[in-house]
Coordinates of C-alpha atoms and ligand atoms in Angstrom, one line a residue:
M447 CA 30.8 -1.4 -19.3
G448 CA 34.9 -2.1 -20.1
S449 CA 35.2 -4.9 -22.5
Y450 CA 32.2 -5.8 -24.9
V451 CA 29.9 -7.8 -23.7
R452 CA 27.2 -9.0 -25.9
A453 CA 23.9 -8.5 -25.4
E454 CA 21.2 -11.0 -24.1
H455 CA 18.4 -10.1 -25.9
Y456 CA 14.7 -10.6 -24.8
D457 CA 11.3 -9.6 -26.1
L458 CA 10.5 -8.3 -22.9
L459 CA 12.4 -7.0 -19.8
A460 CA 11.3 -6.2 -16.0
L461 CA 13.3 -4.3 -14.2
G462 CA 11.8 -5.2 -10.2
S463 CA 9.7 -8.2 -9.7
G464 CA 7.1 -6.3 -8.2
E465 CA 3.4 -6.8 -8.2
A466 CA 2.5 -5.4 -12.1
A467 CA 5.7 -6.7 -13.5
K468 CA 5.4 -10.3 -12.7
F469 CA 1.8 -10.6 -13.8
I470 CA 3.2 -8.6 -17.3
A471 CA 6.0 -10.7 -17.8
C472 CA 4.3 -14.2 -16.9
T473 CA 1.5 -13.0 -18.9
I474 CA 2.9 -12.3 -22.3
A475 CA 5.2 -15.5 -22.0
A476 CA 2.1 -17.1 -21.5
T477 CA 0.2 -15.7 -23.7
Q478 CA 2.2 -14.7 -27.0
G479 CA 5.0 -17.1 -26.6
K480 CA 7.7 -14.3 -26.3
R481 CA 10.7 -14.1 -24.1
C482 CA 10.7 -12.5 -21.0
A483 CA 13.2 -11.9 -18.1
V484 CA 12.2 -9.8 -14.8
I485 CA 15.5 -8.8 -13.0
E486 CA 15.6 -8.6 -9.1
R487 CA 17.9 -7.7 -6.6
Q488 CA 16.2 -9.0 -3.7
W489 CA 13.1 -11.2 -3.4
Y490 CA 11.2 -12.7 -5.4
G491 CA 7.8 -10.9 -6.6
G492 CA 8.8 -7.9 -4.9
S493 CA 7.6 -6.3 -1.4
C494 CA 4.1 -7.1 -1.3
P495 CA 4.5 -10.8 -0.3
N496 CA 7.5 -10.2 1.4
V497 CA 8.1 -7.3 3.6
A498 CA 4.9 -5.0 3.2
C499 CA 1.3 -6.0 3.0
L500 CA 0.8 -9.7 3.3
Q501 CA 3.7 -10.2 5.9
S502 CA 2.3 -6.7 8.1
K503 CA -1.0 -7.8 7.9
N504 CA -0.5 -11.3 9.4
V505 CA 1.2 -9.5 12.0
I506 CA -1.4 -6.9 13.1
H507 CA -4.1 -10.2 12.7
S508 CA -2.2 -11.9 15.0
A509 CA -1.9 -8.7 17.4
S510 CA -5.7 -8.6 17.5
V511 CA -6.3 -12.2 18.7
P512 CA -6.6 -12.3 22.4
A513 CA -6.5 -15.8 22.9
V514 CA -2.6 -15.4 21.5
F515 CA -2.2 -12.0 22.2
T516 CA 1.5 -12.4 22.1
W517 CA 4.9 -11.4 20.0
R518 CA 5.1 -13.7 17.4
G519 CA 2.2 -15.7 18.9
L520 CA 0.2 -16.2 16.0
W521 CA 2.1 -16.0 13.4
H522 CA 1.2 -18.8 10.9
T523 CA 4.8 -19.7 10.2
S524 CA 7.6 -20.1 13.0
S525 CA 9.7 -16.8 12.1
Q526 CA 9.1 -14.3 9.4
W527 CA 12.2 -16.5 7.7
E528 CA 10.0 -19.1 7.1
W529 CA 7.5 -16.9 6.2
R530 CA 9.8 -15.1 3.5
K531 CA 11.0 -18.7 2.3
R532 CA 7.9 -19.8 1.7
R533 CA 6.7 -16.6 -0.1
Q534 CA 9.9 -16.9 -2.1
N535 CA 9.7 -20.6 -3.6
E536 CA 5.7 -20.1 -4.6
H537 CA 7.0 -17.1 -6.5
E538 CA 10.0 -18.9 -7.9
G539 CA 7.7 -21.6 -8.5
G540 CA 5.5 -18.8 -10.8
F541 CA 8.5 -17.7 -12.8
K542 CA 10.0 -20.9 -13.5
Q543 CA 6.2 -22.3 -14.5
S544 CA 5.8 -19.7 -16.8
G545 CA 9.1 -19.8 -18.3
V546 CA 10.3 -16.2 -17.5
A547 CA 13.8 -16.3 -16.9
F548 CA 14.3 -14.7 -13.0
I549 CA 17.6 -12.8 -13.3
R550 CA 19.1 -12.3 -9.9
G551 CA 21.1 -8.7 -9.6
E552 CA 21.1 -5.1 -9.3
G553 CA 19.6 -3.5 -12.4
K554 CA 20.8 -0.6 -13.9
F555 CA 20.3 1.0 -17.3
V556 CA 22.5 1.7 -19.9
D557 CA 20.1 3.1 -22.7
R558 CA 16.9 3.0 -23.4
K559 CA 16.4 -0.9 -24.3
T560 CA 19.5 -2.2 -22.2
I561 CA 20.3 -3.0 -18.5
E562 CA 23.0 -4.1 -17.0
V563 CA 23.0 -6.5 -14.2
T564 CA 25.2 -7.3 -11.4
N565 CA 24.6 -9.9 -9.0
A566 CA 26.1 -10.6 -5.4
D567 CA 29.6 -11.5 -6.6
G568 CA 30.2 -8.9 -8.6
Q569 CA 29.5 -10.4 -12.2
K570 CA 27.6 -8.6 -14.8
R571 CA 25.6 -9.4 -17.6
V572 CA 23.8 -7.3 -20.2
L573 CA 20.6 -7.9 -21.2
E574 CA 18.4 -6.1 -23.9
G575 CA 14.4 -5.9 -24.8
D576 CA 12.2 -4.3 -26.9
I577 CA 9.9 -3.9 -24.4
I578 CA 10.8 -3.0 -20.8
I579 CA 8.6 -2.6 -18.4
V580 CA 10.0 -0.5 -14.9
C581 CA 8.4 -1.9 -11.5
T582 CA 11.5 -0.6 -8.9
G583 CA 8.7 0.3 -6.0
S584 CA 9.4 2.5 -3.4
R585 CA 11.2 2.6 -0.2
A586 CA 10.8 4.6 3.5
I587 CA 11.8 8.0 3.8
I588 CA 14.6 8.6 6.1
S589 CA 14.9 12.7 6.4
D590 CA 17.9 14.5 7.4
I591 CA 16.5 15.3 11.0
P592 CA 19.7 15.4 12.7
G593 CA 20.6 12.1 14.2
L594 CA 18.0 10.2 12.6
K595 CA 20.3 7.9 10.1
E596 CA 23.1 7.6 12.7
A597 CA 20.2 6.1 15.3
K598 CA 19.6 3.6 12.8
P599 CA 15.7 4.0 12.7
L600 CA 13.7 1.0 11.6
T601 CA 11.6 1.1 9.1
H602 CA 8.6 -1.5 8.3
V603 CA 11.2 -4.0 7.0
E604 CA 13.2 -4.3 9.8
L605 CA 10.2 -4.0 12.2
L606 CA 9.5 -7.3 10.4
E607 CA 12.3 -8.5 10.9
L608 CA 13.0 -7.7 15.0
E609 CA 13.4 -10.9 17.6
E610 CA 12.6 -9.3 20.8
L611 CA 9.3 -7.0 21.3
P612 CA 10.6 -3.1 22.0
S613 CA 9.9 -2.1 25.7
H614 CA 9.1 1.4 24.1
L615 CA 8.7 2.1 20.4
I616 CA 8.6 5.3 18.8
V617 CA 6.6 5.8 15.6
L618 CA 7.7 8.5 13.4
G619 CA 4.7 9.3 11.2
R620 CA 1.1 8.9 11.6
G621 CA 0.0 7.4 8.5
Y622 CA -1.0 4.2 6.9
V623 CA 2.5 2.1 8.4
G624 CA 2.6 4.1 11.4
L625 CA -0.9 3.9 12.3
E626 CA -1.3 -0.2 11.7
F627 CA 2.3 -0.5 13.6
A628 CA 1.5 1.2 16.3
Q629 CA -1.7 -0.4 17.4
A630 CA -0.6 -3.9 16.7
M631 CA 3.0 -3.6 18.8
R632 CA 0.5 -1.8 21.4
R633 CA -1.7 -4.7 21.7
F634 CA 1.5 -7.1 21.7
G635 CA 2.6 -4.9 24.8
S636 CA 4.9 -2.1 23.6
A637 CA 4.6 1.2 25.1
V638 CA 4.0 3.2 21.7
T639 CA 4.3 6.9 21.1
V640 CA 3.6 8.1 17.7
I641 CA 4.8 11.2 16.6
D642 CA 3.6 13.3 13.4
K643 CA 4.1 16.5 12.0
H644 CA 0.2 17.3 11.2
E645 CA -2.3 18.0 14.0
R646 CA -4.7 15.2 12.9
T647 CA -4.7 11.7 11.9
L648 CA -4.8 10.6 7.9
M649 CA -5.2 14.2 6.4
H650 CA -6.7 13.1 3.6
E651 CA -9.7 11.5 5.0
D652 CA -12.7 12.8 6.4
E653 CA -12.3 14.1 10.2
D654 CA -15.1 12.0 11.5
V655 CA -12.8 8.7 9.9
A656 CA -9.7 9.8 11.3
T657 CA -10.8 11.0 14.8
Q658 CA -12.5 7.6 15.2
V659 CA -9.6 5.3 14.5
Q660 CA -7.3 7.8 16.5
E661 CA -10.1 7.4 19.9
V662 CA -9.8 3.5 19.4
L663 CA -5.9 3.6 19.9
L664 CA -5.7 6.1 22.6
R665 CA -8.4 4.2 24.7
E666 CA -5.4 1.2 23.5
G667 CA -3.2 3.3 25.1
V668 CA -1.1 4.8 22.4
L669 CA 0.5 8.1 22.9
F670 CA 0.0 10.6 20.5
S671 CA 2.5 13.4 20.0
T672 CA 0.6 15.9 17.2
S673 CA 1.9 19.2 15.5
T674 CA 5.3 18.2 16.6
S675 CA 8.4 19.4 14.6
V676 CA 10.8 16.6 15.0
T677 CA 15.0 18.9 15.3
E678 CA 16.9 15.9 16.9
V679 CA 17.4 12.5 17.4
S680 CA 20.0 10.7 19.5
G681 CA 20.9 7.2 20.6
T682 CA 20.4 4.0 18.6
S683 CA 17.1 2.1 17.8
G684 CA 17.2 -1.0 19.5
E685 CA 19.3 0.2 22.8
S686 CA 18.0 3.8 23.8
V687 CA 16.9 6.4 21.4
T688 CA 15.5 10.0 22.5
V689 CA 13.5 12.2 19.4
G690 CA 13.3 16.0 20.6
G691 CA 11.7 18.9 19.0
T692 CA 8.6 21.2 19.7
A693 CA 5.2 20.0 19.9
S694 CA 2.5 22.7 19.5
G695 CA 5.6 25.4 20.4
E696 CA 6.5 23.6 23.5
T697 CA 9.5 22.0 23.9
F698 CA 9.2 18.1 23.5
Q699 CA 11.3 15.0 24.2
V700 CA 10.5 11.3 23.9
K701 CA 12.6 9.0 25.1
G702 CA 11.9 5.0 23.8
S703 CA 13.8 1.6 23.3
H704 CA 13.2 1.9 19.4
L705 CA 12.3 4.2 17.0
L706 CA 9.8 3.1 13.5
C707 CA 10.4 5.8 10.4
A708 CA 7.0 5.9 8.9
T709 CA 7.0 9.2 7.2
G710 CA 6.3 8.0 3.8
R711 CA 7.9 6.8 1.0
I712 CA 9.9 8.0 -2.1
P713 CA 10.0 6.0 -5.6
N714 CA 12.9 4.2 -6.7
S715 CA 14.0 5.9 -9.2
D716 CA 17.3 7.1 -8.7
N717 CA 20.4 4.8 -8.9
N718 CA 19.2 2.7 -11.8
G719 CA 20.9 4.8 -15.0
L720 CA 17.5 5.6 -15.8
E721 CA 19.2 9.2 -16.9
A722 CA 21.2 7.3 -20.0
T723 CA 17.4 6.8 -21.4
G724 CA 15.1 9.2 -22.3
V725 CA 13.0 8.8 -19.6
T726 CA 11.5 11.5 -17.7
L727 CA 10.6 12.1 -14.0
T728 CA 8.1 14.1 -12.4
E729 CA 8.4 16.9 -9.7
K730 CA 7.8 14.1 -6.9
G731 CA 10.7 11.6 -8.5
H732 CA 7.9 9.6 -10.1
I733 CA 8.5 8.1 -13.7
A734 CA 6.7 10.3 -15.9
A735 CA 3.9 8.4 -18.2
D736 CA 0.7 8.7 -19.8
E737 CA -3.0 7.0 -19.0
W738 CA -1.3 3.9 -20.3
N739 CA 1.7 3.4 -18.2
R740 CA 3.6 4.7 -21.6
T741 CA 6.7 6.8 -20.8
S742 CA 8.1 9.2 -23.2
E743 CA 10.2 6.3 -24.6
D744 CA 8.5 4.4 -26.8
G745 CA 8.3 0.8 -25.4
V746 CA 9.0 1.7 -22.3
F747 CA 6.4 1.4 -19.2
A748 CA 6.5 2.5 -15.7
V749 CA 4.0 0.4 -13.6
G750 CA 3.5 0.6 -9.5
D751 CA 5.0 2.7 -6.9
C752 CA 7.9 4.1 -9.0
F753 CA 5.5 5.3 -11.7
G754 CA 3.2 7.1 -8.4
S755 CA 0.4 5.1 -8.7
P756 CA -1.2 5.1 -5.1
Y757 CA 0.8 2.9 -3.3
F758 CA -1.2 -0.2 -3.0
T759 CA -0.8 -3.4 -4.7
H760 CA -4.1 -3.8 -5.7
I761 CA -3.1 -0.2 -7.8
G762 CA 0.0 -1.8 -9.3
Y763 CA -2.3 -5.3 -10.0
N764 CA -4.4 -2.8 -12.7
D765 CA -1.1 -1.5 -14.2
F766 CA -0.7 -4.8 -15.0
R767 CA -4.0 -4.9 -16.8
I768 CA -3.6 -1.5 -18.5
V769 CA 0.0 -2.7 -19.8
N770 CA -1.2 -6.2 -20.8
D771 CA -4.1 -4.4 -22.9
C772 CA -1.8 -1.9 -24.3
L773 CA 0.5 -4.5 -25.4
N774 CA -2.3 -6.3 -27.1
G775 CA -3.6 -3.2 -28.8
K776 CA -6.6 -2.8 -26.6
A777 CA -5.8 0.9 -25.2
T778 CA -9.1 1.9 -24.5
S779 CA -10.3 5.1 -22.5
E780 CA -12.4 2.8 -20.0
A781 CA -9.1 0.9 -19.3
R782 CA -6.7 3.9 -18.6
R783 CA -5.3 5.4 -15.0
S784 CA -7.6 8.0 -14.8
A785 CA -10.9 5.5 -15.5
R786 CA -10.2 3.4 -12.3
Q787 CA -11.5 3.4 -9.0
V788 CA -9.0 3.5 -5.9
P789 CA -10.4 1.6 -2.9
F790 CA -8.6 0.7 -0.2
T791 CA -8.5 -0.9 3.1
L792 CA -6.6 0.6 6.3
S793 CA -5.9 -2.4 8.4
T794 CA -6.4 -1.2 11.7
D795 CA -8.7 -2.4 14.1
P796 CA -11.7 -1.2 13.2
E797 CA -10.5 -1.1 9.8
I798 CA -11.1 1.9 7.2
A799 CA -12.7 1.5 4.1
H800 CA -13.0 3.8 1.4
V801 CA -14.0 3.9 -2.6
G802 CA -14.9 7.1 -4.6
L803 CA -15.6 10.9 -3.2
R804 CA -14.8 11.7 0.4
E805 CA -17.3 14.1 2.6
H806 CA -14.8 16.9 2.7
E807 CA -14.2 16.6 -1.3
A808 CA -17.1 16.8 -2.1
K809 CA -17.8 20.5 0.0
T810 CA -14.4 22.0 -1.7
K811 CA -15.3 20.9 -5.1
G812 CA -19.3 22.0 -4.4
I813 CA -20.6 18.6 -5.7
K814 CA -24.2 18.4 -4.2
Y815 CA -24.7 15.0 -2.4
R816 CA -27.2 13.0 0.2
L817 CA -25.4 11.8 3.3
A818 CA -26.6 8.7 4.7
K819 CA -24.6 8.0 7.9
I820 CA -25.3 5.0 10.2
P821 CA -23.0 4.3 13.8
M822 CA -21.6 0.3 13.3
S823 CA -23.8 -0.5 16.2
A824 CA -26.4 -0.5 13.3
F825 CA -24.6 -3.3 11.7
L826 CA -26.2 -5.8 13.7
R827 CA -23.2 -8.6 13.3
S828 CA -20.7 -6.0 15.0
R829 CA -22.8 -6.2 18.2
T830 CA -22.6 -10.0 17.8
L831 CA -18.6 -9.4 18.0
G832 CA -19.0 -7.0 20.2
E833 CA -16.9 -4.6 17.9
T834 CA -19.3 -1.9 17.4
D835 CA -16.5 1.2 17.0
G836 CA -17.3 3.1 14.0
F837 CA -19.9 4.2 11.5
A838 CA -20.5 4.2 7.8
K839 CA -21.5 7.0 5.2
A840 CA -22.4 7.0 1.8
L841 CA -22.7 9.8 -0.3
V842 CA -25.0 9.7 -3.0
S843 CA -25.4 12.2 -5.6
A844 CA -28.3 14.7 -5.4
E845 CA -29.1 14.7 -8.8
D846 CA -29.4 11.2 -10.1
D847 CA -29.5 8.2 -7.9
T848 CA -25.8 7.3 -8.3
I849 CA -23.5 6.5 -5.5
L850 CA -20.5 9.2 -5.3
G851 CA -18.5 7.6 -2.6
F852 CA -18.8 5.0 0.6
T853 CA -16.0 5.1 3.8
A854 CA -16.3 2.6 6.6
V855 CA -15.0 2.5 9.7
G856 CA -15.8 -1.2 11.3
P857 CA -14.2 -5.0 11.9
G858 CA -13.5 -6.2 9.1
I859 CA -15.3 -3.5 6.9
G860 CA -12.7 -3.9 3.9
E861 CA -14.9 -6.8 2.9
L862 CA -17.6 -4.7 1.8
L863 CA -16.2 -2.6 -0.7
P864 CA -16.5 -4.5 -3.8
L865 CA -20.5 -4.9 -4.0
V866 CA -20.6 -0.6 -3.6
Q867 CA -17.6 -0.8 -6.2
L868 CA -20.0 -2.5 -8.5
T869 CA -22.9 -0.6 -8.0
M870 CA -20.8 2.6 -8.9
K871 CA -19.0 1.0 -11.8
K872 CA -22.2 0.0 -13.2
K873 CA -23.8 3.2 -12.6
L874 CA -26.7 1.4 -10.8
P875 CA -28.8 3.4 -8.2
Y876 CA -28.1 3.2 -4.5
F877 CA -31.7 1.9 -3.7
E878 CA -30.4 -1.6 -5.8
I879 CA -28.0 -2.2 -2.7
A880 CA -31.2 -0.9 0.0
D881 CA -33.4 -3.7 -1.8
M882 CA -31.3 -6.6 -1.5
I883 CA -31.7 -9.4 0.6
F884 CA -28.9 -9.9 3.0
T885 CA -28.2 -12.8 5.5
H886 CA -28.7 -12.1 8.8
P887 CA -26.7 -11.0 11.1
T888 CA -23.9 -10.5 8.6
L889 CA -21.9 -7.6 8.1
G890 CA -23.5 -7.3 4.5
E891 CA -26.8 -7.0 5.9
G892 CA -25.2 -3.3 7.1
L893 CA -25.4 -1.9 3.8
M894 CA -29.0 -2.4 3.4
F895 CA -29.8 0.1 6.9
V896 CA -26.9 2.5 5.2
F897 CA -28.6 2.6 1.8
G898 CA -31.6 2.3 3.0
A899 CA -31.2 5.6 5.2
V900 CA -30.5 8.0 2.0
P901 CA -32.5 10.8 1.9
P902 CA -35.3 11.3 -0.7
R903 CA -33.9 13.8 -3.6
S904 CA -35.7 17.2 -3.3
Ligands
FAD2027 C1 4.2 -1.9 5.7 C2 3.6 -1.7 4.4 C3 2.3 -2.5 4.3 C4 1.5 -2.0 3.1 N1 0.0 -2.6 3.1 C5 -0.6 -2.9 1.9 C6 -1.9 -3.2 2.1 O1 -2.0 -3.6 2.7 N2 -2.1 -3.5 1.0 C7 -1.8 -2.6 -0.1 O2 -2.7 -2.9 -1.0 N3 -0.8 -1.9 -0.5 C8 0.2 -2.0 0.6 N4 1.3 -1.6 0.8 C9 1.9 -0.6 -0.4 C10 2.5 -1.8 -1.4 O3 3.3 -2.6 -0.3 C11 3.3 -1.3 -2.4 O4 2.3 -0.5 -3.1 C12 3.3 -2.1 -3.6 O5 4.3 -3.4 -3.0 C13 4.4 -1.6 -4.5 O6 4.2 -2.5 -5.7 P1 5.7 -2.4 -6.8 O7 5.4 -3.7 -7.8 O8 5.5 -1.0 -7.2 O9 7.0 -2.5 -6.1 P2 7.8 -3.4 -5.4 O10 6.8 -4.6 -4.7 O11 8.4 -3.1 -4.2 O12 8.7 -4.0 -6.0 C14 10.1 -3.5 -6.5 C15 10.7 -4.1 -7.0 O13 12.0 -3.6 -7.6 C16 13.4 -4.2 -7.4 N5 14.3 -3.3 -7.7 C17 14.0 -2.1 -7.5 N6 14.9 -1.4 -7.9 C18 15.8 -2.4 -8.7 C19 17.4 -2.6 -9.5 N7 18.0 -1.7 -10.0 N8 17.5 -3.6 -10.0 C20 16.8 -5.0 -9.4 N9 15.6 -4.8 -8.7 C21 15.4 -3.7 -8.8 C22 13.0 -4.6 -5.4 O14 14.0 -5.2 -4.6 C23 11.9 -4.3 -5.3 O15 11.5 -6.4 -4.8 C24 2.1 -1.0 2.2 C25 3.7 -0.8 2.1 C26 4.2 -1.3 3.2 C27 5.3 -0.4 3.7
NAD2028 N1 -3.4 -1.0 4.3 C1 -2.6 -0.6 3.1 O1 -3.4 -0.4 2.1 C2 -1.4 0.5 3.6 C3 -0.6 0.1 4.6 C4 0.7 0.3 4.7 C5 1.0 1.5 3.6 N2 0.5 1.7 2.4 C6 1.0 2.8 1.4 O2 2.0 2.7 1.3 C7 2.0 4.2 1.3 C8 3.0 4.5 2.5 O3 2.2 4.7 4.0 P1 3.5 5.5 5.0 O4 2.8 5.3 6.4 O5 4.8 5.4 5.1 O6 3.2 7.3 4.8 P2 2.0 8.2 5.0 O7 2.2 9.2 3.8 O8 0.8 7.7 4.5 O9 2.1 8.5 6.3 C9 3.6 9.8 6.5 C10 3.0 10.1 7.8 O10 4.3 10.8 8.2 C11 4.1 12.6 8.5 N3 5.2 12.8 8.6 C12 6.3 13.1 7.3 N4 7.6 13.4 8.1 C13 7.5 13.7 9.4 C14 7.9 14.4 10.0 N5 9.4 14.7 9.7 N6 7.9 14.4 11.4 C15 6.7 13.3 11.8 N7 5.6 13.2 11.0 C16 5.7 13.3 9.6 C17 3.2 12.7 7.6 O11 2.2 13.8 8.4 C18 2.1 11.5 7.6 O12 1.3 11.6 8.4 C19 0.7 4.4 1.8 O13 0.2 5.9 1.6 C20 0.3 3.3 1.5 O14 -0.3 3.9 0.0 C21 -0.8 0.9 2.4

């Protein structure tokens, strides 16, 4: 550290201002009157509002509204910069109001309770905290395929900053980021080729779910190259870029104008001095912590993507609740990591919405279930929308009447998850949903039909 600098003391210090950290710091400041600070090198409030969930869903929605089917047509704000400025102002206001110190700069651990922060001008501050929250997020993987880094590929961050529409976007990776952006950019008018090393889309999902979404994208003109091993990339994204390798054993080459890397994410647990603390990492580089986000160092918590919580903002928010309970002496067995539901919505059109057990998981684990599966056209609302692609399926226990899992592919179908989640959480029988009165014709009404189709117990 060079010359001695007196450390500024805080009761609670967060590294990274993402979902869980901002709520923890603001809540502890407000409810316990503690002195809290958040260190952040880039955006107030982390990725979700600025470069991930919210902005990407705004782009995706824009691409889905035929009347304004143009690149940047329906962006509710004039530009991506305007979007971020608004989110920044909202978050800056939130921190100020709650009395949390927002400290701009790159943070690096000096020891378990001390973080050195370097701002853009190279000036340093040393902060120490009794409680430390590590919330440093994750970043897109840019693998070491020859020529890939040199091609300066886009990640979701740069894609959201593009001023021009790519004439031909090559998407490497067919997971959440790849599929959502592939469809949106195709709808805006780009030619889109998606390349993935696996044979099928969304390997974790049931095959019928993955196939349904892929079929829609194919119909809209997205091209797929599957079981593809990319061995070289040449050119530069934004000008002309060529991706080559083998696809199902055959030589493969595709030339495009832009390249998006969407091959997964790695935790930001390196380059921040964590090795100077006693905090340990998992094999995948996540910060190792227990059921209540407590690391191996007393008073140091890890939250969000860097902790390996499933990479969703709402799960980051749940980390906040768990840590907040912990800090209030309420670390209960109900409020722990492995006890929580992990619902998600993939924002393709149609969406995929899921909670609980998948069918292939039930089969692998030998869990006996009853299956109800109906086409989306049976959700009468989908007919009024003219959007009948998809289906919904529910897995109900063969032994009692509790719901084990629910998955649906359909328009705006993610909005239906909470009712199913609540029924599952309260361990209510599935027919509580089947017996409800739903307004007609809403998507919710479809739940009555799915759960009404559960076969009787044998
Ligand atoms: C394109 C895209 C779309 C997504 N869409 C959705 C969605 O629709 N729904 C959903 O639930 N999830 C979505 N996700 C996932 C979601 O964005 C992440 O799970 C969530 O934002 C992670 O929050 P976090 O707090 O862990 O990290 P972040 O929000 O990334 O916060 C970490 C912060 O730490 C800062 N930081 C890191 N290291 C340092 C350091 N040394 N010093 C100072 N600051 C540091 C970073 O600048 C960053 O701001 C999406 C992800 C992507 C990439
Ligand atoms: N709607 C949402 O909630 C949402 C949206 C976007 C992202 N996210 C979160 O972000 C996480 C990361 O998303 P992601 O799409 O970056 O990762 P992902 O893990 O979902 O998908 C990565 C894909 O890249 C492929 N791949 C990996 N290496 C490859 C290579 N060398 N060549 C070709 N293909 C390769 C994999 O087979 C996989 O299909 C998700 O797991 C999710 O938790 C959520």
